[in-house]
Tab-separated table of C-alpha atoms and ligand atoms in Angstrom:
chain	number	residue	atom	x	y	z
A	1	MET	CA	-13.084	58.128	31.509
A	2	THR	CA	-13.299	55.306	33.994
A	3	HIS	CA	-16.927	54.956	33.162
A	4	THR	CA	-16.250	54.613	29.382
A	5	ALA	CA	-13.462	52.150	30.005
A	6	SER	CA	-15.678	49.923	32.084
A	7	LEU	CA	-18.410	50.182	29.455
A	8	ASP	CA	-15.899	49.122	26.800
A	9	ASP	CA	-14.753	46.309	29.063
A	10	ALA	CA	-18.317	45.160	29.514
A	11	MET	CA	-18.875	45.250	25.735
A	12	GLU	CA	-15.676	43.304	25.212
A	13	GLN	CA	-16.779	40.716	27.789
A	14	LYS	CA	-20.138	40.337	26.087
A	15	ASN	CA	-18.435	40.045	22.748
A	16	LEU	CA	-16.089	37.357	24.032
A	17	LEU	CA	-18.988	35.406	25.497
A	18	GLU	CA	-20.819	35.611	22.194
A	19	GLN	CA	-17.673	34.396	20.433
A	20	TYR	CA	-17.273	31.383	22.719
A	21	LYS	CA	-20.931	30.536	22.322
A	22	ARG	CA	-20.786	30.548	18.522
A	23	ILE	CA	-17.534	28.627	18.400
A	24	ILE	CA	-18.821	25.954	20.782
A	25	GLU	CA	-22.013	25.621	18.749
A	26	ILE	CA	-20.010	25.024	15.586
A	27	ASN	CA	-17.765	22.553	17.416
A	28	GLN	CA	-20.751	20.524	18.528
A	29	GLU	CA	-22.003	20.322	14.973
A	30	LEU	CA	-18.606	19.281	13.670
A	31	GLY	CA	-18.934	15.933	15.386
A	32	THR	CA	-22.537	15.271	14.495
A	33	THR	CA	-23.220	16.377	10.929
A	34	TYR	CA	-22.105	15.298	7.495
A	35	ASP	CA	-23.578	18.408	6.000
A	36	HIS	CA	-20.314	20.281	5.614
A	37	VAL	CA	-21.869	22.853	3.294
A	38	SER	CA	-24.202	24.210	5.946
A	39	LEU	CA	-21.349	24.137	8.449
A	40	LEU	CA	-19.156	26.205	6.152
A	41	ARG	CA	-22.038	28.629	5.768
A	42	LYS	CA	-22.306	28.948	9.553
A	43	ILE	CA	-18.569	29.492	9.791
A	44	VAL	CA	-18.469	32.386	7.297
A	45	PHE	CA	-21.440	34.087	8.946
A	46	ALA	CA	-19.862	33.618	12.382
A	47	ALA	CA	-16.642	35.180	11.011
A	48	LYS	CA	-18.500	38.152	9.578
A	49	GLU	CA	-20.456	38.819	12.750
A	50	LEU	CA	-17.801	38.092	15.361
A	51	LEU	CA	-15.169	40.164	13.587
A	52	ASP	CA	-17.758	42.776	12.640
A	53	THR	CA	-16.850	42.877	8.958
A	54	GLU	CA	-18.892	43.415	5.823
A	55	VAL	CA	-18.146	40.008	4.349
A	56	ALA	CA	-16.291	36.750	5.003
A	57	SER	CA	-15.360	33.897	2.654
A	58	ILE	CA	-13.723	30.499	2.534
A	59	LEU	CA	-11.422	29.750	-0.384
A	60	LEU	CA	-10.189	26.273	-1.215
A	61	LEU	CA	-7.429	25.112	-3.521
A	62	ASP	CA	-8.890	23.479	-6.603
A	63	ASN	CA	-6.415	20.731	-7.385
A	64	ALA	CA	-7.548	20.539	-10.969
A	65	THR	CA	-6.682	24.141	-11.800
A	66	GLY	CA	-4.094	24.896	-9.108
A	67	LYS	CA	-6.083	28.031	-8.211
A	68	LEU	CA	-8.161	29.073	-5.240
A	69	HIS	CA	-11.911	29.153	-5.629
A	70	PHE	CA	-14.711	30.271	-3.355
A	71	ALA	CA	-16.209	27.400	-1.371
A	72	MET	CA	-18.474	29.676	0.694
A	73	SER	CA	-19.047	33.373	1.060
A	74	THR	CA	-21.465	35.682	2.838
A	75	ASN	CA	-21.947	37.855	-0.241
A	76	ILE	CA	-21.133	35.861	-3.374
A	77	LYS	CA	-23.870	33.708	-4.882
A	78	PRO	CA	-23.074	30.053	-5.652
A	79	HIS	CA	-23.279	30.504	-9.417
A	80	GLU	CA	-20.928	33.498	-9.200
A	81	MET	CA	-18.495	31.545	-6.998
A	82	GLU	CA	-18.168	28.917	-9.749
A	83	GLU	CA	-16.909	31.570	-12.139
A	84	ILE	CA	-14.241	33.176	-9.948
A	85	THR	CA	-10.781	31.727	-9.521
A	86	ILE	CA	-7.852	33.311	-7.750
A	87	PRO	CA	-4.279	32.488	-8.765
A	88	LEU	CA	-1.788	31.520	-6.066
A	89	GLU	CA	0.655	34.085	-7.401
A	90	GLY	CA	-0.342	37.724	-7.461
A	91	SER	CA	-3.139	37.508	-4.891
A	92	ILE	CA	-3.341	38.105	-1.154
A	93	ALA	CA	-5.212	34.838	-0.555
A	94	GLY	CA	-2.540	33.068	-2.617
A	95	TRP	CA	0.179	34.615	-0.454
A	96	ILE	CA	-1.552	33.410	2.723
A	97	PHE	CA	-2.012	29.953	1.210
A	98	THR	CA	1.580	29.515	0.060
A	99	HIS	CA	3.139	31.032	3.201
A	100	GLY	CA	0.724	29.315	5.569
A	101	GLU	CA	0.543	32.455	7.738
A	102	PRO	CA	-2.206	34.911	8.686
A	103	ARG	CA	-2.035	38.344	7.137
A	104	VAL	CA	-3.659	41.700	7.831
A	105	ILE	CA	-3.899	44.116	4.917
A	106	ALA	CA	-4.787	47.567	6.186
A	107	ASN	CA	-5.305	49.045	2.734
A	108	ALA	CA	-5.898	46.542	-0.045
A	109	ALA	CA	-5.543	49.019	-2.892
A	110	ASN	CA	-1.955	49.729	-1.806
A	111	ASP	CA	-0.915	46.104	-1.633
A	112	PRO	CA	1.083	44.853	-4.622
A	113	ASN	CA	-0.463	41.391	-4.271
A	114	TRP	CA	-4.033	42.613	-4.308
A	115	ASN	CA	-6.116	41.140	-7.106
A	116	LYS	CA	-8.757	43.716	-7.956
A	117	GLY	CA	-10.380	41.430	-10.538
A	118	VAL	CA	-12.692	39.818	-7.988
A	119	ASP	CA	-14.039	43.198	-6.769
A	120	LYS	CA	-14.847	44.084	-10.328
A	121	GLU	CA	-16.626	40.801	-10.988
A	122	ILE	CA	-18.904	41.083	-7.978
A	123	ASP	CA	-19.156	44.873	-7.795
A	124	PHE	CA	-17.538	45.272	-4.398
A	125	VAL	CA	-14.931	47.563	-2.878
A	126	THR	CA	-12.340	45.895	-0.677
A	127	ARG	CA	-10.704	48.166	1.905
A	128	ASN	CA	-9.022	45.972	4.462
A	129	ILE	CA	-8.544	42.224	4.779
A	130	LEU	CA	-7.726	39.695	7.447
A	131	GLY	CA	-6.903	36.275	6.034
A	132	VAL	CA	-5.740	33.088	7.734
A	133	PRO	CA	-4.689	29.725	6.273
A	134	MET	CA	-6.927	26.671	6.665
A	135	ARG	CA	-4.881	23.736	7.825
A	136	THR	CA	-5.652	20.054	8.159
A	137	HIS	CA	-3.253	17.881	10.155
A	138	LYS	CA	-1.245	17.432	6.952
A	139	ASP	CA	-1.325	20.613	4.916
A	140	VAL	CA	-2.864	23.935	4.010
A	141	ILE	CA	-6.052	23.423	1.989
A	142	GLY	CA	-7.438	26.932	1.737
A	143	VAL	CA	-7.853	30.389	3.221
A	144	VAL	CA	-10.522	32.094	5.326
A	145	GLN	CA	-10.871	35.829	4.782
A	146	ALA	CA	-12.808	38.555	6.584
A	147	ILE	CA	-13.075	41.761	4.574
A	148	ASN	CA	-13.827	45.397	5.495
A	149	LYS	CA	-13.926	45.823	9.251
A	150	LYS	CA	-16.908	48.056	9.928
A	151	HIS	CA	-16.776	51.611	11.352
A	152	ASN	CA	-13.360	52.179	9.788
A	153	ARG	CA	-11.655	50.149	12.460
A	154	ASP	CA	-8.536	48.013	12.149
A	155	PHE	CA	-8.306	44.272	12.760
A	156	THR	CA	-7.138	43.318	16.258
A	157	ASP	CA	-5.034	40.444	17.577
A	158	ASN	CA	-8.204	39.005	18.998
A	159	ASP	CA	-9.724	38.990	15.499
A	160	ILE	CA	-6.787	36.921	14.279
A	161	VAL	CA	-7.277	34.387	17.086
A	162	THR	CA	-11.006	34.134	16.386
A	163	LEU	CA	-10.574	33.728	12.642
A	164	ARG	CA	-7.883	31.102	13.179
A	165	THR	CA	-10.257	29.111	15.358
A	166	LEU	CA	-12.996	29.355	12.756
A	167	ALA	CA	-10.529	28.383	10.011
A	168	SER	CA	-9.484	25.256	11.866
A	169	GLN	CA	-13.137	24.340	12.278
A	170	ALA	CA	-13.703	24.862	8.554
A	171	ALA	CA	-10.668	22.665	7.799
A	172	MET	CA	-12.070	19.976	10.051
A	173	ALA	CA	-15.472	20.152	8.345
A	174	ILE	CA	-13.800	19.699	4.970
A	175	GLU	CA	-11.606	16.887	6.248
A	176	ASN	CA	-14.622	15.114	7.702
A	177	ALA	CA	-16.415	15.403	4.384
A	178	ARG	CA	-13.375	14.018	2.568
A	179	LEU	CA	-13.015	11.138	5.024
A	180	PHE	CA	-16.653	10.355	4.547
A	181	GLN	CA	-16.043	10.177	0.807
A	182	GLN	CA	-13.105	7.890	1.562
A	183	SER	CA	-15.348	5.298	3.142
A	184	ASP	CA	-17.276	5.330	-0.119
A	185	PHE	CA	-14.027	4.347	-1.857
A	186	ILE	CA	-14.387	0.638	-1.078
A	187	ALA	CA	-18.084	0.647	-1.925
A	188	GLU	CA	-17.270	2.276	-5.250
A	189	LEU	CA	-14.526	-0.245	-5.980
A	190	VAL	CA	-16.988	-3.088	-5.483
A	191	HIS	CA	-19.417	-1.307	-7.757
A	192	GLU	CA	-16.713	-0.835	-10.425
A	193	LEU	CA	-15.707	-4.488	-10.181
A	194	ARG	CA	-19.198	-5.641	-10.968
A	195	THR	CA	-19.250	-4.461	-14.589
A	196	PRO	CA	-16.198	-6.404	-15.811
A	197	LEU	CA	-17.198	-9.419	-13.711
A	198	ALA	CA	-20.664	-9.450	-15.258
A	199	ALA	CA	-19.118	-9.211	-18.736
A	200	LEU	CA	-16.838	-12.152	-17.932
A	201	LYS	CA	-19.737	-14.226	-16.660
A	202	THR	CA	-21.771	-13.579	-19.801
A	203	SER	CA	-18.771	-14.414	-21.978
A	204	THR	CA	-18.116	-17.766	-20.298
A	205	THR	CA	-21.779	-18.691	-20.592
A	206	LEU	CA	-21.704	-17.839	-24.295
A	207	LEU	CA	-18.490	-19.762	-24.887
A	208	LYS	CA	-20.090	-22.917	-23.478
A	209	ARG	CA	-22.918	-22.815	-25.997
A	210	SER	CA	-22.515	-25.474	-28.638
A	211	ASP	CA	-24.432	-23.461	-31.241
A	212	LEU	CA	-21.969	-20.581	-31.033
A	213	PRO	CA	-20.425	-19.933	-34.482
A	214	GLU	CA	-16.703	-20.551	-34.437
A	215	THR	CA	-16.115	-17.012	-35.799
A	216	LYS	CA	-17.719	-15.432	-32.730
A	217	ARG	CA	-15.423	-17.220	-30.313
A	218	GLY	CA	-12.514	-14.942	-31.121
A	219	ASP	CA	-14.577	-11.820	-30.341
A	220	ILE	CA	-15.722	-13.215	-27.035
A	221	VAL	CA	-12.223	-14.208	-26.001
A	222	GLU	CA	-11.088	-10.697	-26.929
A	223	THR	CA	-13.813	-9.196	-24.704
A	224	MET	CA	-12.672	-11.467	-21.888
A	225	ARG	CA	-9.081	-10.360	-22.350
A	226	GLY	CA	-10.113	-6.691	-22.228
A	227	GLU	CA	-12.264	-7.111	-19.147
A	228	THR	CA	-9.607	-9.147	-17.351
A	229	GLU	CA	-7.092	-6.407	-18.095
A	230	ARG	CA	-9.495	-3.826	-16.693
A	231	LEU	CA	-9.890	-5.884	-13.520
A	232	ILE	CA	-6.131	-6.153	-13.104
A	233	ASN	CA	-5.672	-2.403	-13.651
A	234	LEU	CA	-8.497	-1.581	-11.264
A	235	THR	CA	-7.145	-3.716	-8.463
A	236	ASN	CA	-3.538	-2.572	-8.972
A	237	GLU	CA	-4.444	1.100	-9.109
A	238	PHE	CA	-6.821	0.740	-6.186
A	239	LEU	CA	-4.045	-0.776	-4.076
A	240	ASP	CA	-1.644	1.999	-5.096
A	241	VAL	CA	-4.131	4.729	-4.209
A	242	ALA	CA	-5.025	3.038	-0.908
A	243	ARG	CA	-1.327	2.744	-0.049
A	244	HIS	CA	-0.664	6.392	-0.880
A	245	GLU	CA	-3.617	7.544	1.138
A	246	SER	CA	-2.622	5.686	4.237
A	247	GLY	CA	0.629	7.651	4.063
A	248	ARG	CA	2.837	4.892	2.757
A	249	ILE	CA	4.220	6.658	-0.274
A	250	SER	CA	7.987	6.385	-0.033
A	251	LEU	CA	10.170	8.171	-2.551
A	252	ASN	CA	13.506	7.041	-3.801
A	253	ALA	CA	14.687	10.360	-5.228
A	254	GLN	CA	17.678	10.543	-7.527
A	255	SER	CA	18.901	13.186	-9.932
A	256	PHE	CA	18.945	12.470	-13.673
A	257	ALA	CA	18.239	14.073	-17.039
A	258	ILE	CA	14.510	14.257	-17.748
A	259	LYS	CA	14.762	13.857	-21.506
A	260	LYS	CA	15.884	10.249	-21.315
A	261	LEU	CA	12.889	9.442	-19.118
A	262	LEU	CA	10.499	11.210	-21.497
A	263	THR	CA	11.919	9.210	-24.393
A	264	GLU	CA	11.599	5.945	-22.463
A	265	ALA	CA	7.954	6.671	-21.630
A	266	VAL	CA	7.207	7.646	-25.238
A	267	ASP	CA	8.845	4.424	-26.485
A	268	ILE	CA	6.527	2.370	-24.281
A	269	VAL	CA	3.376	3.988	-25.705
A	270	ALA	CA	4.722	4.289	-29.272
A	271	GLN	CA	2.771	1.324	-30.637
A	272	GLN	CA	-0.480	2.490	-29.056
A	273	ALA	CA	0.070	5.957	-30.567
A	274	ALA	CA	0.994	4.542	-33.964
A	275	ASP	CA	-2.188	2.417	-34.044
A	276	LYS	CA	-4.129	5.666	-33.898
A	277	GLY	CA	-1.787	7.671	-36.111
A	278	VAL	CA	-0.928	9.952	-33.184
A	279	ILE	CA	2.413	11.748	-33.365
A	280	ILE	CA	4.319	12.576	-30.180
A	281	ASN	CA	6.789	15.492	-30.110
A	282	ILE	CA	9.305	15.789	-27.298
A	283	ALA	CA	10.763	19.151	-26.196
A	284	GLU	CA	14.276	19.914	-27.418
A	285	GLU	CA	15.684	21.097	-24.085
A	286	ASP	CA	16.920	18.912	-21.271
A	287	TYR	CA	17.025	19.482	-17.511
A	288	THR	CA	18.227	17.570	-14.481
A	289	VAL	CA	15.451	16.753	-12.045
A	290	ILE	CA	15.582	15.180	-8.605
A	291	VAL	CA	12.674	12.757	-8.316
A	292	ASP	CA	11.686	9.133	-7.871
A	293	ARG	CA	12.349	7.933	-11.408
A	294	ASP	CA	9.937	4.991	-11.452
A	295	LYS	CA	7.089	6.942	-9.937
A	296	ILE	CA	7.449	9.911	-12.291
A	297	LYS	CA	7.635	7.438	-15.162
A	298	GLN	CA	4.319	6.009	-13.970
A	299	VAL	CA	2.833	9.543	-13.995
A	300	LEU	CA	4.156	10.267	-17.492
A	301	LEU	CA	2.836	6.951	-18.786
A	302	ASN	CA	-0.590	7.683	-17.336
A	303	LEU	CA	-0.734	11.144	-18.872
A	304	LEU	CA	0.599	9.946	-22.213
A	305	THR	CA	-1.814	7.006	-22.341
A	306	ASN	CA	-4.709	9.378	-21.645
A	307	ALA	CA	-3.438	11.804	-24.279
A	308	ILE	CA	-3.546	8.934	-26.795
A	309	LYS	CA	-6.816	7.370	-25.620
A	310	TYR	CA	-8.723	10.647	-25.637
A	311	ASN	CA	-7.071	12.008	-28.769
A	312	ARG	CA	-8.529	12.024	-32.251
A	313	GLU	CA	-7.214	9.820	-35.066
A	314	ASN	CA	-3.953	11.266	-36.461
A	315	GLY	CA	-3.761	13.748	-33.607
A	316	THR	CA	-0.649	15.116	-31.946
A	317	ILE	CA	0.842	15.163	-28.477
A	318	ASN	CA	3.461	17.676	-27.365
A	319	LEU	CA	5.659	17.164	-24.354
A	320	LEU	CA	6.813	20.616	-23.267
A	321	LEU	CA	9.254	21.698	-20.578
A	322	GLU	CA	9.487	25.002	-18.743
A	323	VAL	CA	11.441	26.135	-15.698
A	324	ILE	CA	9.316	27.742	-12.987
A	325	GLU	CA	11.143	29.877	-10.431
A	326	GLY	CA	9.454	29.362	-7.069
A	327	GLU	CA	10.088	31.094	-3.786
A	328	GLU	CA	11.365	27.951	-2.161
A	329	GLN	CA	12.473	25.751	-5.002
A	330	THR	CA	12.894	25.938	-8.745
A	331	MET	CA	10.579	23.473	-10.423
A	332	LEU	CA	10.385	21.946	-13.859
A	333	GLN	CA	6.949	22.152	-15.418
A	334	ILE	CA	6.158	19.289	-17.771
A	335	THR	CA	3.144	19.744	-20.026
A	336	VAL	CA	1.421	16.916	-21.842
A	337	GLN	CA	-0.636	18.603	-24.527
A	338	ASP	CA	-3.041	16.690	-26.734
A	339	SER	CA	-5.279	17.572	-29.667
A	340	GLY	CA	-8.171	15.416	-28.480
A	341	PHE	CA	-11.770	15.673	-27.335
A	342	GLY	CA	-11.034	18.066	-24.508
A	343	ILE	CA	-12.951	18.229	-21.234
A	344	ALA	CA	-15.901	20.554	-20.641
A	345	ARG	CA	-15.467	23.050	-17.831
A	346	GLU	CA	-18.144	21.481	-15.638
A	347	HIS	CA	-16.243	18.158	-15.632
A	348	GLN	CA	-12.789	19.621	-15.060
A	349	LYS	CA	-13.190	20.024	-11.311
A	350	ASN	CA	-13.894	16.298	-10.915
A	351	MET	CA	-10.866	15.106	-12.815
A	352	PHE	CA	-8.820	14.118	-9.769
A	353	GLN	CA	-11.652	12.341	-7.981
A	354	LYS	CA	-11.520	8.615	-7.605
A	355	PHE	CA	-13.281	6.608	-10.310
A	356	TYR	CA	-14.384	9.762	-12.072
A	357	ARG	CA	-14.654	9.408	-15.830
A	358	VAL	CA	-16.043	12.110	-18.079
A	359	PRO	CA	-19.507	10.766	-18.962
A	360	THR	CA	-19.289	11.759	-22.630
A	361	LEU	CA	-15.929	10.001	-23.024
A	362	GLU	CA	-16.754	6.782	-21.212
A	363	ASN	CA	-17.209	4.794	-24.397
A	364	VAL	CA	-14.212	6.323	-26.128
A	365	ALA	CA	-11.689	4.190	-24.251
A	366	ARG	CA	-11.387	1.719	-21.422
A	367	GLY	CA	-10.274	3.122	-18.099
A	368	THR	CA	-10.511	2.988	-14.344
A	369	GLY	CA	-10.830	6.638	-13.338
A	370	LEU	CA	-7.945	6.125	-10.902
A	371	GLY	CA	-4.975	7.064	-13.089
A	372	LEU	CA	-5.117	10.783	-12.421
A	373	VAL	CA	-5.643	10.224	-8.696
A	374	LEU	CA	-2.418	8.229	-8.674
A	375	CYS	CA	-0.626	10.972	-10.626
A	376	LYS	CA	-1.796	13.582	-8.142
A	377	ASN	CA	-0.660	11.564	-5.130
A	378	ILE	CA	2.775	10.966	-6.636
A	379	ILE	CA	3.298	14.563	-7.787
A	380	GLU	CA	2.185	16.034	-4.470
A	381	ALA	CA	4.473	13.664	-2.587
A	382	HIS	CA	7.306	15.310	-4.577
A	383	GLY	CA	6.135	18.775	-3.499
A	384	GLY	CA	4.826	19.453	-7.002
A	385	ARG	CA	1.432	20.277	-8.425
A	386	ILE	CA	-0.782	18.826	-11.127
A	387	TRP	CA	-3.550	20.674	-12.965
A	388	LEU	CA	-5.130	20.982	-16.354
A	389	GLU	CA	-6.456	23.336	-18.969
A	390	SER	CA	-8.819	22.033	-21.582
A	391	GLU	CA	-11.114	23.064	-24.345
A	392	VAL	CA	-13.755	20.837	-25.898
A	393	ASN	CA	-12.801	19.625	-29.387
A	394	VAL	CA	-9.467	21.435	-29.192
A	395	GLY	CA	-7.601	19.361	-26.623
A	396	SER	CA	-6.224	19.233	-23.117
A	397	LYS	CA	-3.038	20.238	-21.408
A	398	PHE	CA	-2.027	18.424	-18.240
A	399	PHE	CA	0.685	20.189	-16.257
A	400	ILE	CA	2.910	18.723	-13.584
A	401	THR	CA	5.741	20.348	-11.676
A	402	VAL	CA	8.679	18.406	-10.244
A	403	PRO	CA	11.800	19.604	-8.408
A	404	LEU	CA	14.827	20.544	-10.480
A	405	ALA	CA	18.254	19.545	-9.218
A	406	ASP	CA	20.358	22.524	-8.015
B	501	ADP	P1	-9.006	6.477	-16.969
B	501	ADP	O1	-8.402	5.183	-16.578
B	501	ADP	O2	-10.507	6.458	-16.988
B	501	ADP	O3	-8.427	7.052	-18.203
B	501	ADP	P2	-7.894	8.695	-15.441
B	501	ADP	O4	-7.955	8.937	-13.979
B	501	ADP	O5	-6.554	8.636	-16.069
B	501	ADP	O6	-8.704	7.371	-15.677
B	501	ADP	O7	-8.748	9.812	-16.152
B	501	ADP	C1	-10.052	10.075	-15.663
B	501	ADP	C2	-10.932	10.574	-16.786
B	501	ADP	O8	-10.487	11.843	-17.210
B	501	ADP	C3	-10.943	9.721	-18.024
B	501	ADP	O9	-11.855	8.671	-17.909
B	501	ADP	C4	-11.356	10.721	-19.095
B	501	ADP	O10	-12.762	10.872	-19.042
B	501	ADP	C5	-10.729	12.013	-18.594
B	501	ADP	N1	-9.419	12.321	-19.228
B	501	ADP	C6	-8.196	12.034	-18.754
B	501	ADP	N2	-7.229	12.485	-19.573
B	501	ADP	C7	-7.863	13.083	-20.591
B	501	ADP	C8	-7.435	13.764	-21.787
B	501	ADP	N3	-6.134	13.906	-22.084
B	501	ADP	N4	-8.389	14.263	-22.610
B	501	ADP	C9	-9.705	14.124	-22.317
B	501	ADP	N5	-10.166	13.491	-21.216
B	501	ADP	C10	-9.271	12.991	-20.375
């Protein structure tokens, strides 16, 4: 007996040493590489080996769809990962994400939250699961899961500690990658400023030409007006986004009836809609929300303007309301549905990235590619979510949730 115990102890010691070694290796790389993809790969393989499981995966919240998707996995191929999404409700990973707590599931098939769809898609049998949330200094961004502990064993407390450490490293790798993108923000702004500035320069040169037909002057002045407006929007939206991202988003929440605000926003865009023959329908119901009125108005205006800009001639827009019972708070879901060009699936995941504009729609309307980023910042500051569903040539639905008053 004593002999076996000391053998087990020795194994445990060796195991612990191996764990420290791997974790320190990953830590060293965290500070020195920008290649977060290969780091995430190392992290899932470390999780699989150190916890002695069949597979391990990292899931991240996709802000565009409001669902979790695989960012890295030891057994799912990249093209398969693209296809699989996991809802926050009715899934174990979703539970871990929304509760922000680790969870051990001894028998997945018996768990009411278990989503067997993924097993089916990748031809896998899940028995037991250990999942932990991935946290940055601000919030939960995803979940790390280790699945099927080998030799029919159960997960231990030590496994939880190890996976938590790996999850915080994964969160740091993602945060580093995002910060790196942030420093590109200014460079991209400068790049974006160059196009309207070049157009303005050309226009002024043309205007000075004495041989310019009088009839052309009006067109050139109109171009200058449009480009100046774009510059103003770009700089204003850039400042707003920069302010939000440095944590200076302050909310002045008050409770009021949403319908009046919807009507006000629709009135502002009415002329723009009428010019295109677009009809806007507002939901019949009314609810009292508790939000920063001006900021939510800004979000609605952005979504409505997009729904007009990227709509077809004589299209429609529906503003729909639905109450969503949450575990912590009841939210009002506002949907802005248009009958426009729609957004292809491959572009949908980029929709909330700064300066992103769908390449095929770039010439359809003027824009900055910052409007949706602003919407996301404002909605998330209210504890809500923003996401979309879209189908090419059918239209898009943008959803936001905001807190309802009690
Ligand atoms: P922009 O100022 O370019 O409109 P946004 O951030 O509001 O910036 O939107 C980013 C991009 O998303 C747009 O350029 C457009 O390509 C696409 N988009 C936004 N809303 C819609 C919509 N309702 N239908 C189709 N595409 C849309």
